[in-house]
CSV table of C-alpha atoms and ligand atoms in Angstrom, one decimal:
chain,number,residue,atom,x,y,z
A,711,MET,CA,96.2,-99.4,59.8
A,712,THR,CA,93.1,-98.7,57.3
A,713,SER,CA,93.0,-96.1,54.9
A,714,VAL,CA,90.0,-94.4,57.8
A,715,GLN,CA,93.0,-95.1,60.1
A,716,SER,CA,95.7,-93.3,59.0
A,717,LEU,CA,93.3,-90.3,57.6
A,718,ALA,CA,92.9,-90.4,61.4
A,719,ALA,CA,96.0,-90.2,62.4
A,720,ARG,CA,97.2,-87.6,59.7
A,721,ALA,CA,94.5,-85.4,61.2
A,722,VAL,CA,95.0,-86.2,64.8
A,723,GLU,CA,99.2,-85.5,63.6
A,724,VAL,CA,98.1,-82.1,62.1
A,725,LEU,CA,96.3,-80.9,65.1
A,726,ARG,CA,99.1,-81.9,67.7
A,727,ARG,CA,101.3,-79.6,65.0
A,728,ASN,CA,99.3,-76.6,65.2
A,729,ASP,CA,98.8,-76.9,68.9
A,730,ALA,CA,100.0,-73.8,70.5
A,731,GLY,CA,99.7,-75.1,74.2
A,732,LEU,CA,96.4,-72.7,75.0
A,733,PHE,CA,94.9,-73.2,71.5
A,734,VAL,CA,95.4,-74.9,68.5
A,735,LYS,CA,96.5,-72.2,65.9
A,736,PRO,CA,94.0,-72.6,62.8
A,737,GLY,CA,97.4,-73.0,60.3
A,738,PRO,CA,100.9,-72.8,61.0
A,739,ARG,CA,102.0,-70.3,59.4
A,740,VAL,CA,99.0,-67.6,58.1
A,741,TYR,CA,97.0,-67.7,61.3
A,742,PRO,CA,99.2,-67.7,64.3
A,743,PHE,CA,96.4,-66.3,66.6
A,744,GLN,CA,93.3,-67.9,67.8
A,745,TRP,CA,89.9,-67.6,66.0
A,746,ASN,CA,86.9,-68.1,67.5
A,747,TRP,CA,84.8,-70.0,65.2
A,748,ASP,CA,87.9,-72.0,64.1
A,749,SER,CA,88.4,-73.3,67.4
A,750,ALA,CA,85.3,-74.2,68.5
A,751,LEU,CA,85.1,-76.2,65.0
A,752,VAL,CA,88.7,-78.0,66.4
A,753,ALA,CA,87.1,-78.7,69.8
A,754,ILE,CA,84.5,-80.9,67.9
A,755,GLY,CA,87.4,-82.6,65.8
A,756,LEU,CA,88.8,-83.0,69.5
A,757,ALA,CA,85.8,-83.9,71.0
A,758,ARG,CA,86.7,-87.7,69.0
A,759,VAL,CA,90.1,-87.9,70.0
A,760,ASP,CA,90.8,-85.9,73.4
A,761,PRO,CA,87.6,-84.2,75.0
A,762,GLU,CA,90.1,-82.8,77.8
A,763,ARG,CA,92.4,-80.4,75.3
A,764,GLY,CA,88.7,-79.7,73.6
A,765,ARG,CA,88.2,-78.2,77.1
A,766,VAL,CA,91.6,-76.2,77.5
A,767,GLU,CA,90.4,-74.7,73.6
A,768,VAL,CA,86.8,-73.6,74.9
A,769,ARG,CA,88.3,-72.1,77.8
A,770,SER,CA,91.0,-70.2,76.0
A,771,LEU,CA,88.4,-68.7,73.4
A,772,LEU,CA,86.4,-67.4,76.9
A,773,ARG,CA,89.4,-66.0,78.3
A,774,GLY,CA,89.3,-63.0,75.5
A,775,ARG,CA,85.4,-62.3,76.1
A,776,TRP,CA,84.6,-58.7,76.7
A,777,SER,CA,82.2,-58.0,79.8
A,778,ASP,CA,78.9,-57.5,77.6
A,779,GLY,CA,78.8,-60.3,76.5
A,780,MET,CA,80.8,-60.8,73.3
A,781,VAL,CA,83.2,-63.4,72.2
A,782,PRO,CA,85.8,-62.2,69.6
A,783,HIS,CA,87.0,-63.4,66.7
A,784,ILE,CA,90.5,-63.1,67.1
A,785,VAL,CA,92.1,-63.5,70.6
A,786,PHE,CA,95.3,-62.7,70.1
A,787,HIS,CA,97.4,-64.9,72.7
A,788,LEU,CA,101.0,-64.3,71.4
A,789,GLN,CA,101.9,-60.3,70.7
A,790,ASP,CA,104.6,-61.2,68.7
A,791,ALA,CA,103.2,-63.6,66.0
A,792,ASP,CA,103.6,-62.7,62.6
A,793,TYR,CA,100.4,-61.2,61.0
A,794,LYS,CA,99.1,-58.6,59.8
A,795,PRO,CA,96.9,-56.7,60.4
A,796,GLY,CA,97.2,-57.2,63.8
A,797,PRO,CA,95.9,-56.6,67.5
A,798,GLU,CA,97.6,-52.8,67.1
A,799,VAL,CA,94.7,-52.2,64.7
A,800,TRP,CA,91.8,-53.5,66.8
A,801,GLY,CA,93.0,-51.3,70.2
A,802,SER,CA,90.8,-52.9,72.3
A,803,SER,CA,92.4,-51.5,75.5
A,804,GLU,CA,91.0,-48.7,74.6
A,805,CYS,CA,87.4,-50.2,75.2
A,806,PRO,CA,85.8,-50.6,79.1
A,807,SER,CA,84.2,-53.9,78.5
A,808,ALA,CA,87.4,-55.8,76.9
A,809,PRO,CA,89.9,-58.2,79.0
A,810,GLY,CA,93.4,-57.7,79.9
A,811,VAL,CA,94.1,-60.1,76.4
A,812,ALA,CA,94.4,-58.3,73.5
A,813,THR,CA,91.1,-59.0,70.8
A,814,SER,CA,89.8,-58.3,68.1
A,815,GLY,CA,86.0,-55.8,68.2
A,816,ILE,CA,84.2,-58.2,66.6
A,817,THR,CA,82.4,-61.8,66.8
A,818,GLN,CA,82.5,-64.8,64.6
A,819,PRO,CA,79.9,-67.1,63.5
A,820,PRO,CA,78.8,-68.7,67.6
A,821,VAL,CA,79.4,-72.5,67.1
A,822,LEU,CA,80.6,-72.7,70.8
A,823,ALA,CA,78.1,-73.9,72.2
A,824,SER,CA,77.6,-76.9,69.6
A,825,ALA,CA,80.7,-77.4,70.0
A,826,VAL,CA,80.4,-77.9,74.1
A,827,ARG,CA,77.4,-80.1,73.8
A,828,ALA,CA,80.0,-82.3,71.2
A,829,LEU,CA,82.6,-82.2,73.9
A,830,HIS,CA,79.7,-83.0,76.7
A,831,GLU,CA,78.6,-86.1,75.1
A,832,ALA,CA,81.6,-87.3,73.9
A,833,ASP,CA,83.1,-87.3,77.5
A,834,PRO,CA,79.9,-85.5,80.2
A,835,ASP,CA,81.8,-83.0,82.7
A,836,ARG,CA,79.3,-81.4,85.0
A,837,ALA,CA,81.6,-78.9,86.1
A,838,PHE,CA,82.6,-77.8,83.3
A,839,LEU,CA,79.3,-77.1,82.0
A,840,GLU,CA,78.9,-74.8,85.2
A,841,GLU,CA,81.7,-73.0,84.2
A,842,VAL,CA,81.4,-72.2,80.3
A,843,LEU,CA,77.2,-72.0,80.3
A,844,PRO,CA,76.9,-68.7,82.1
A,845,ALA,CA,79.5,-67.1,79.4
A,846,LEU,CA,77.8,-69.0,76.6
A,847,ASP,CA,74.3,-67.7,77.4
A,848,ALA,CA,76.0,-64.2,78.1
A,849,TRP,CA,77.3,-63.9,74.5
A,850,HIS,CA,74.0,-65.1,73.3
A,851,ARG,CA,72.3,-62.4,74.9
A,852,TRP,CA,75.0,-59.9,73.6
A,853,LEU,CA,73.8,-61.3,70.0
A,854,HIS,CA,70.2,-60.9,70.3
A,855,GLY,CA,70.8,-57.3,72.0
A,856,THR,CA,73.2,-55.6,70.0
A,857,ARG,CA,72.7,-57.0,66.7
A,858,SER,CA,68.7,-57.4,66.4
A,859,PHE,CA,67.3,-54.7,64.0
A,860,ASP,CA,63.5,-55.6,64.2
A,861,GLU,CA,61.5,-58.3,66.1
A,862,SER,CA,62.2,-60.9,64.1
A,863,GLY,CA,65.0,-62.4,66.3
A,864,LEU,CA,68.0,-62.6,63.2
A,865,VAL,CA,70.6,-61.0,63.7
A,866,ALA,CA,73.4,-58.6,61.7
A,867,ILE,CA,76.7,-58.9,61.3
A,868,VAL,CA,79.1,-55.6,61.0
A,869,HIS,CA,81.5,-56.7,59.1
A,870,PRO,CA,82.7,-59.8,56.4
A,871,TRP,CA,84.8,-60.6,59.0
A,872,GLU,CA,82.3,-62.0,61.2
A,873,SER,CA,81.2,-64.2,58.5
A,874,ALA,CA,82.9,-65.5,55.0
A,875,ASP,CA,85.4,-62.3,54.4
A,876,ASN,CA,85.2,-61.9,50.5
A,877,ALA,CA,81.8,-64.1,49.3
A,878,PRO,CA,79.9,-62.2,46.5
A,879,ARG,CA,77.1,-61.7,48.7
A,880,PHE,CA,79.1,-59.3,50.6
A,881,ASP,CA,80.2,-57.0,47.3
A,882,ALA,CA,77.2,-54.5,46.8
A,883,ALA,CA,77.6,-53.5,50.1
A,884,LEU,CA,81.0,-53.4,50.6
A,885,ALA,CA,81.1,-51.3,47.3
A,886,ARG,CA,79.5,-48.2,49.4
A,887,ILE,CA,82.5,-48.4,51.5
A,888,ASP,CA,85.3,-45.6,50.6
A,889,PRO,CA,88.6,-48.1,51.2
A,890,ARG,CA,91.1,-46.8,53.3
A,891,GLU,CA,95.0,-47.3,52.0
A,892,LEU,CA,96.8,-49.6,53.6
A,893,THR,CA,99.6,-48.8,56.4
A,894,PHE,CA,100.9,-51.9,57.0
A,895,ALA,CA,102.1,-55.3,54.4
A,896,ARG,CA,99.5,-57.9,54.6
A,897,SER,CA,101.0,-60.8,56.3
A,898,ASP,CA,98.7,-63.3,54.2
A,899,ARG,CA,100.5,-62.1,51.1
A,900,ARG,CA,103.8,-63.4,52.1
A,901,HIS,CA,102.6,-67.2,52.8
A,902,LEU,CA,99.7,-67.1,49.6
A,903,HIS,CA,99.3,-66.5,46.4
A,904,ASP,CA,97.1,-63.5,46.0
A,905,ALA,CA,94.7,-64.9,43.8
A,906,GLU,CA,93.8,-67.3,46.2
A,907,ARG,CA,93.0,-64.1,48.8
A,908,PRO,CA,90.8,-60.6,49.0
A,909,THR,CA,92.1,-58.0,47.3
A,910,ASP,CA,93.9,-55.0,48.3
A,911,LEU,CA,90.9,-53.1,47.6
A,912,GLU,CA,88.7,-55.5,49.3
A,913,TYR,CA,91.4,-55.3,52.3
A,914,GLY,CA,91.1,-51.6,52.0
A,915,ARG,CA,87.6,-51.8,52.7
A,916,TYR,CA,87.4,-53.8,55.7
A,917,MET,CA,89.8,-51.4,57.3
A,918,ALA,CA,87.7,-48.7,56.5
A,919,ILE,CA,84.9,-50.8,58.8
A,920,VAL,CA,87.3,-51.3,61.3
A,921,GLU,CA,88.2,-47.2,61.5
A,922,ARG,CA,84.8,-46.4,62.0
A,923,LEU,CA,83.8,-49.4,64.2
A,924,ARG,CA,86.7,-48.5,66.4
A,925,GLU,CA,85.2,-44.7,66.6
A,926,ARG,CA,82.3,-46.0,68.2
A,927,GLY,CA,84.0,-48.5,70.8
A,928,TYR,CA,83.0,-51.2,68.5
A,929,ARG,CA,79.3,-50.5,69.7
A,930,PRO,CA,77.3,-48.5,67.0
A,931,ALA,CA,74.0,-47.9,68.7
A,932,SER,CA,72.5,-50.5,66.3
A,933,PRO,CA,73.0,-53.0,63.4
A,934,SER,CA,71.9,-50.4,61.0
A,935,GLU,CA,74.4,-47.7,62.6
A,936,ALA,CA,77.1,-49.4,61.4
A,937,PRO,CA,78.4,-48.9,57.4
A,938,PHE,CA,77.9,-52.2,57.0
A,939,ALA,CA,75.2,-54.5,58.0
A,940,TYR,CA,74.4,-57.4,56.4
A,941,VAL,CA,71.6,-60.5,57.4
A,942,ASP,CA,74.2,-63.4,56.9
A,943,LEU,CA,72.0,-66.8,56.5
A,944,ALA,CA,75.4,-68.8,58.0
A,945,PHE,CA,75.8,-67.2,60.7
A,946,ASN,CA,71.8,-66.7,61.9
A,947,SER,CA,71.8,-70.6,61.4
A,948,ILE,CA,74.4,-71.5,63.7
A,949,LEU,CA,72.5,-69.2,66.1
A,950,ALA,CA,69.3,-71.1,66.0
A,951,VAL,CA,71.5,-74.1,66.0
A,952,ALA,CA,73.4,-73.0,68.8
A,953,GLU,CA,70.9,-71.9,70.5
A,954,ASP,CA,69.1,-75.6,70.9
A,955,ASP,CA,72.5,-76.9,71.9
A,956,LEU,CA,72.5,-74.4,75.4
A,957,ALA,CA,69.2,-75.2,76.0
A,958,TRP,CA,69.7,-78.6,75.5
A,959,LEU,CA,73.2,-77.9,78.0
A,960,PHE,CA,71.4,-76.4,80.6
A,961,GLY,CA,69.2,-79.2,80.8
A,962,GLU,CA,71.8,-81.5,81.4
A,963,ILE,CA,72.8,-79.5,84.4
A,964,GLY,CA,69.5,-79.1,85.7
A,965,GLY,CA,69.7,-75.5,84.8
A,966,ASP,CA,66.9,-72.8,82.9
A,967,GLY,CA,67.1,-73.5,78.9
A,968,LYS,CA,63.8,-71.6,78.3
A,969,ARG,CA,65.2,-67.9,76.8
A,970,ALA,CA,67.6,-70.2,74.8
A,971,ALA,CA,64.9,-72.3,73.3
A,972,ALA,CA,63.0,-69.4,72.9
A,973,GLY,CA,65.7,-67.6,71.0
A,974,ALA,CA,65.9,-70.9,68.7
A,975,THR,CA,62.4,-71.6,68.1
A,976,ARG,CA,62.2,-67.5,66.8
A,977,LEU,CA,65.0,-67.8,64.3
A,978,ARG,CA,64.0,-71.2,63.2
A,979,ALA,CA,60.6,-69.1,62.3
A,980,ALA,CA,62.5,-66.3,61.0
A,981,LEU,CA,64.5,-68.0,58.6
A,982,ALA,CA,61.5,-69.9,57.3
A,983,GLU,CA,60.0,-67.2,56.5
A,984,ARG,CA,63.3,-66.8,54.0
A,985,TRP,CA,62.5,-69.3,51.7
A,986,ASP,CA,62.2,-68.7,48.2
A,987,GLU,CA,60.1,-71.8,45.9
A,988,THR,CA,61.5,-70.3,42.9
A,989,GLU,CA,65.5,-70.6,43.7
A,990,ALA,CA,65.3,-73.3,45.6
A,991,ALA,CA,67.5,-71.3,48.5
A,992,TYR,CA,66.7,-68.9,51.2
A,993,ARG,CA,67.4,-65.5,50.5
A,994,GLU,CA,69.8,-62.6,51.9
A,995,ARG,CA,69.2,-59.3,53.5
A,996,ASP,CA,71.7,-56.4,52.9
A,997,LEU,CA,70.1,-54.1,56.1
A,998,HIS,CA,71.5,-51.3,53.4
A,999,GLY,CA,70.5,-52.3,49.9
A,1000,ALA,CA,68.6,-55.1,49.0
A,1001,ASP,CA,67.0,-58.3,49.8
A,1002,GLY,CA,67.2,-61.5,47.7
A,1003,THR,CA,69.3,-64.8,47.0
A,1004,THR,CA,72.6,-64.4,46.2
A,1005,GLN,CA,73.9,-67.8,44.4
A,1006,THR,CA,76.7,-68.1,47.4
A,1007,VAL,CA,76.1,-71.1,49.8
A,1008,ALA,CA,74.4,-68.9,52.8
A,1009,ASP,CA,71.6,-69.3,50.8
A,1010,LEU,CA,71.3,-72.7,51.3
A,1011,PHE,CA,72.8,-72.5,54.8
A,1012,PRO,CA,69.0,-72.9,56.4
A,1013,VAL,CA,69.4,-76.3,56.1
A,1014,TYR,CA,72.2,-76.8,59.0
A,1015,ALA,CA,69.6,-75.2,61.3
A,1016,GLY,CA,66.8,-78.4,59.7
A,1017,ILE,CA,64.6,-75.5,58.9
A,1018,PRO,CA,63.2,-76.4,55.4
A,1019,ASP,CA,60.2,-79.7,55.4
A,1020,GLU,CA,61.2,-82.6,53.7
A,1021,ARG,CA,59.5,-81.5,50.2
A,1022,GLN,CA,61.7,-78.0,50.7
A,1023,ALA,CA,65.2,-79.7,51.6
A,1024,ARG,CA,64.2,-82.4,48.8
A,1025,LYS,CA,64.0,-79.8,46.0
A,1026,LEU,CA,67.1,-77.3,47.5
A,1027,PHE,CA,69.4,-80.7,47.6
A,1028,ALA,CA,68.2,-81.5,43.7
A,1029,GLU,CA,67.9,-77.8,41.9
A,1030,SER,CA,70.8,-76.0,44.4
A,1031,MET,CA,73.2,-77.9,46.5
A,1032,TRP,CA,73.6,-80.6,44.0
A,1033,SER,CA,72.5,-79.3,41.3
A,1034,PRO,CA,75.7,-79.1,38.6
A,1035,GLU,CA,75.6,-75.7,37.3
A,1036,ARG,CA,74.9,-74.5,40.8
A,1037,PHE,CA,76.6,-75.8,43.9
A,1038,GLY,CA,76.7,-79.6,43.1
A,1039,PRO,CA,79.6,-81.9,41.4
A,1040,SER,CA,79.6,-81.5,37.8
A,1041,GLU,CA,81.8,-83.3,35.0
A,1042,ASP,CA,84.3,-80.5,34.8
A,1043,ALA,CA,83.9,-79.9,38.2
A,1044,PRO,CA,84.0,-82.9,40.2
A,1045,TRP,CA,84.2,-81.5,43.9
A,1046,ALA,CA,81.2,-79.9,45.5
A,1047,VAL,CA,79.7,-78.1,47.4
A,1048,THR,CA,80.9,-75.1,46.2
A,1049,THR,CA,80.5,-72.1,48.2
A,1050,VAL,CA,79.4,-69.8,45.1
A,1051,SER,CA,77.2,-71.1,42.6
A,1052,LYS,CA,79.0,-72.2,39.0
A,1053,SER,CA,76.4,-70.0,37.2
A,1054,SER,CA,77.1,-67.0,39.4
A,1055,ALA,CA,79.3,-64.2,37.1
A,1056,ALA,CA,81.0,-63.9,40.4
A,1057,TYR,CA,82.1,-68.0,41.1
A,1058,ASP,CA,86.4,-68.1,41.1
A,1059,PRO,CA,87.0,-71.6,41.7
A,1060,ARG,CA,90.3,-70.4,43.0
A,1061,ARG,CA,89.9,-67.2,45.6
A,1062,TYR,CA,89.4,-67.8,49.2
A,1063,TRP,CA,85.4,-67.6,49.8
A,1064,ARG,CA,84.2,-67.0,46.0
A,1065,GLY,CA,84.0,-70.3,44.5
A,1066,PRO,CA,86.6,-73.2,46.3
A,1067,VAL,CA,85.5,-75.9,48.2
A,1068,TRP,CA,85.4,-75.8,52.7
A,1069,ILE,CA,85.6,-78.6,54.7
A,1070,ASN,CA,84.2,-76.9,57.1
A,1071,ILE,CA,80.9,-75.9,54.5
A,1072,ASN,CA,80.2,-79.4,53.6
A,1073,TRP,CA,80.6,-80.2,57.5
A,1074,PHE,CA,77.8,-78.1,58.3
A,1075,LEU,CA,75.8,-79.2,55.1
A,1076,VAL,CA,76.4,-82.8,56.4
A,1077,ARG,CA,75.2,-82.3,59.4
A,1078,GLY,CA,72.2,-80.1,58.3
A,1079,LEU,CA,70.6,-83.3,55.7
A,1080,GLU,CA,71.1,-85.5,58.2
A,1081,ARG,CA,68.9,-83.2,60.6
A,1082,GLY,CA,66.4,-82.9,58.1
A,1083,GLY,CA,66.0,-87.1,57.2
A,1084,LEU,CA,68.2,-86.9,53.8
A,1085,ALA,CA,70.5,-89.6,55.3
A,1086,ALA,CA,71.2,-90.6,52.1
A,1087,GLU,CA,72.1,-87.3,50.9
A,1088,ALA,CA,74.1,-86.8,53.7
A,1089,GLU,CA,76.2,-89.8,53.4
A,1090,GLU,CA,77.1,-88.9,49.9
A,1091,LEU,CA,78.5,-85.5,50.5
A,1092,ARG,CA,80.1,-87.3,53.9
A,1093,ARG,CA,81.6,-89.6,51.4
A,1094,LEU,CA,82.7,-86.9,49.0
A,1095,THR,CA,84.7,-84.6,51.2
A,1096,LEU,CA,86.6,-87.4,52.7
A,1097,ARG,CA,87.7,-88.1,49.5
A,1098,LEU,CA,88.9,-84.4,49.0
A,1099,VAL,CA,90.8,-84.7,52.1
A,1100,GLU,CA,92.3,-88.0,51.0
A,1101,THR,CA,92.9,-87.0,47.8
A,1102,SER,CA,94.6,-83.4,48.2
A,1103,GLY,CA,95.1,-82.7,52.5
A,1104,PHE,CA,93.9,-81.3,55.0
A,1105,ALA,CA,93.8,-77.7,53.5
A,1106,GLU,CA,92.2,-74.8,54.1
A,1107,TYR,CA,90.2,-75.0,50.9
A,1108,TYR,CA,89.8,-76.3,47.3
A,1109,HIS,CA,89.6,-76.0,44.3
A,1110,ALA,CA,86.1,-77.3,43.1
A,1111,GLN,CA,87.5,-78.6,39.4
A,1112,THR,CA,91.3,-80.1,40.0
A,1113,GLY,CA,90.5,-80.6,43.8
A,1114,GLU,CA,94.1,-78.3,43.9
A,1115,PRO,CA,94.9,-78.0,47.4
A,1116,LEU,CA,94.8,-73.8,48.2
A,1117,GLY,CA,95.3,-71.2,51.1
A,1118,SER,CA,96.5,-72.8,54.0
A,1119,GLU,CA,98.1,-76.1,54.1
A,1120,ASP,CA,97.8,-78.7,57.0
A,1121,PHE,CA,94.5,-76.9,57.8
A,1122,SER,CA,93.1,-77.5,61.7
A,1123,TRP,CA,89.5,-76.7,61.2
A,1124,SER,CA,89.7,-79.6,57.8
A,1125,ALA,CA,91.3,-82.1,59.9
A,1126,ALA,CA,89.4,-81.7,63.0
A,1127,LEU,CA,86.0,-81.7,60.8
A,1128,ALA,CA,87.5,-84.8,58.9
A,1129,LEU,CA,88.1,-86.5,62.4
A,1130,ASP,CA,84.4,-86.0,63.4
A,1131,LEU,CA,83.1,-86.9,59.8
A,1132,LEU,CA,85.2,-90.2,60.1
A,1133,SER,CA,83.6,-91.0,63.7
B,1326,LIG,C1,90.2,-66.1,57.9
B,1326,LIG,O1,90.0,-65.0,58.3
B,1326,LIG,C2,91.1,-64.5,58.5
B,1326,LIG,C3,90.3,-63.0,59.2
B,1326,LIG,O2,89.6,-62.9,60.5
B,1326,LIG,C4,91.8,-63.8,57.1
B,1326,LIG,O3,91.4,-63.4,56.2
B,1326,LIG,O4,93.3,-63.7,58.0
B,1326,LIG,C5,88.0,-66.5,57.5
B,1326,LIG,O5,88.6,-67.8,56.4
B,1326,LIG,C6,87.9,-66.9,59.1
B,1326,LIG,O6,86.1,-67.1,58.5
B,1326,LIG,C7,88.4,-68.1,59.1
B,1326,LIG,O7,88.2,-67.7,61.0
B,1326,LIG,C8,89.9,-67.3,60.0
B,1326,LIG,C9,91.1,-68.2,60.7
B,1326,LIG,O8,91.0,-69.7,60.0
B,1326,LIG,O9,90.9,-66.8,58.8
């Protein structure tokens, strides 16, 4: 067996072990329910080895959709799993548009249409597209309808859990929230080291935001009415690609993809406007606070959507993504891309979204560099990413200096995206 075959076989084995039947758990112990973008990324890997199982993943996630269109960030299919905060915190059954199965009341980055495209390209299935495209279209419409805040086409997130939890770019916005006392014992604490997870103060603030959103049935009149409202470039870049993919999928069944294509065009124009020539990166925006680059990898995310022109993409790669002082490999920290710039005071190489290397982030960047025509650079990042999983296994995230596996072991999206990068 070649090393590629053996890595692929180990990845398939992780997905098999985490398979709970209806859905693949993000990790074996820490995350026992179905998470939205985890499932989409898992389906992208499954497209390479078992598209039929990938379609099951998509259908299961869509069982959690709300009648207003939202596809929630967690679907609590199993009621007795060990995870706190669980369904009781959300009380979705009190909300008129919630489905029969318990879910959270917020959403996550909309990768799903891109996953459906990957499945269709691997194994065309028109009936499946006819079944799921209306739900994907309804979710994207819901995002534009409830999360737009001006004419730009960009959308806002209303909870850090809608993107990268404790990333430093959310620090200032979170500091304005009065934390709640935690009324439950965090289940992550039972499985993982404290230094690798968000703090209790951050959790107190996450719960305060949930409580205030829950009072309004998770539907604030507009994002600016929500206590936390942030224009996350990772979320918006993912939506831009998903809109393009949805338009393409409609084309496959002779449907009307004009709305989705127009949505992608507006988002692209708005993302392009956020380029910062001095920083060689893009500016984020806190709707209740500042506008500017954040020294987190989200500043680079428009690359995924092919936003920079070739000059900008090369500058961003050389001066940001691959810069040894910022997100790129350096002598003392050879693993990249770090989720926070090494020059930032907030950089913490072990703590969750505050510095470690994540396989999903690298996957988005590899695909973006390819889209932008930077083939050699994409290949360099692809190889480094595969070397990391080869060396340290399919961890949730990794220490940039040592490559040490951190967070959950046997993490599903790390396995699934390694499969995609190997193909
Ligand atoms: C993490 O989020 C959950 C809360 O939703 C947690 O910290 O317990 C994040 O990394 C999120 O992006 C991911 O979808 C989820 C499951 O992997 O875990």
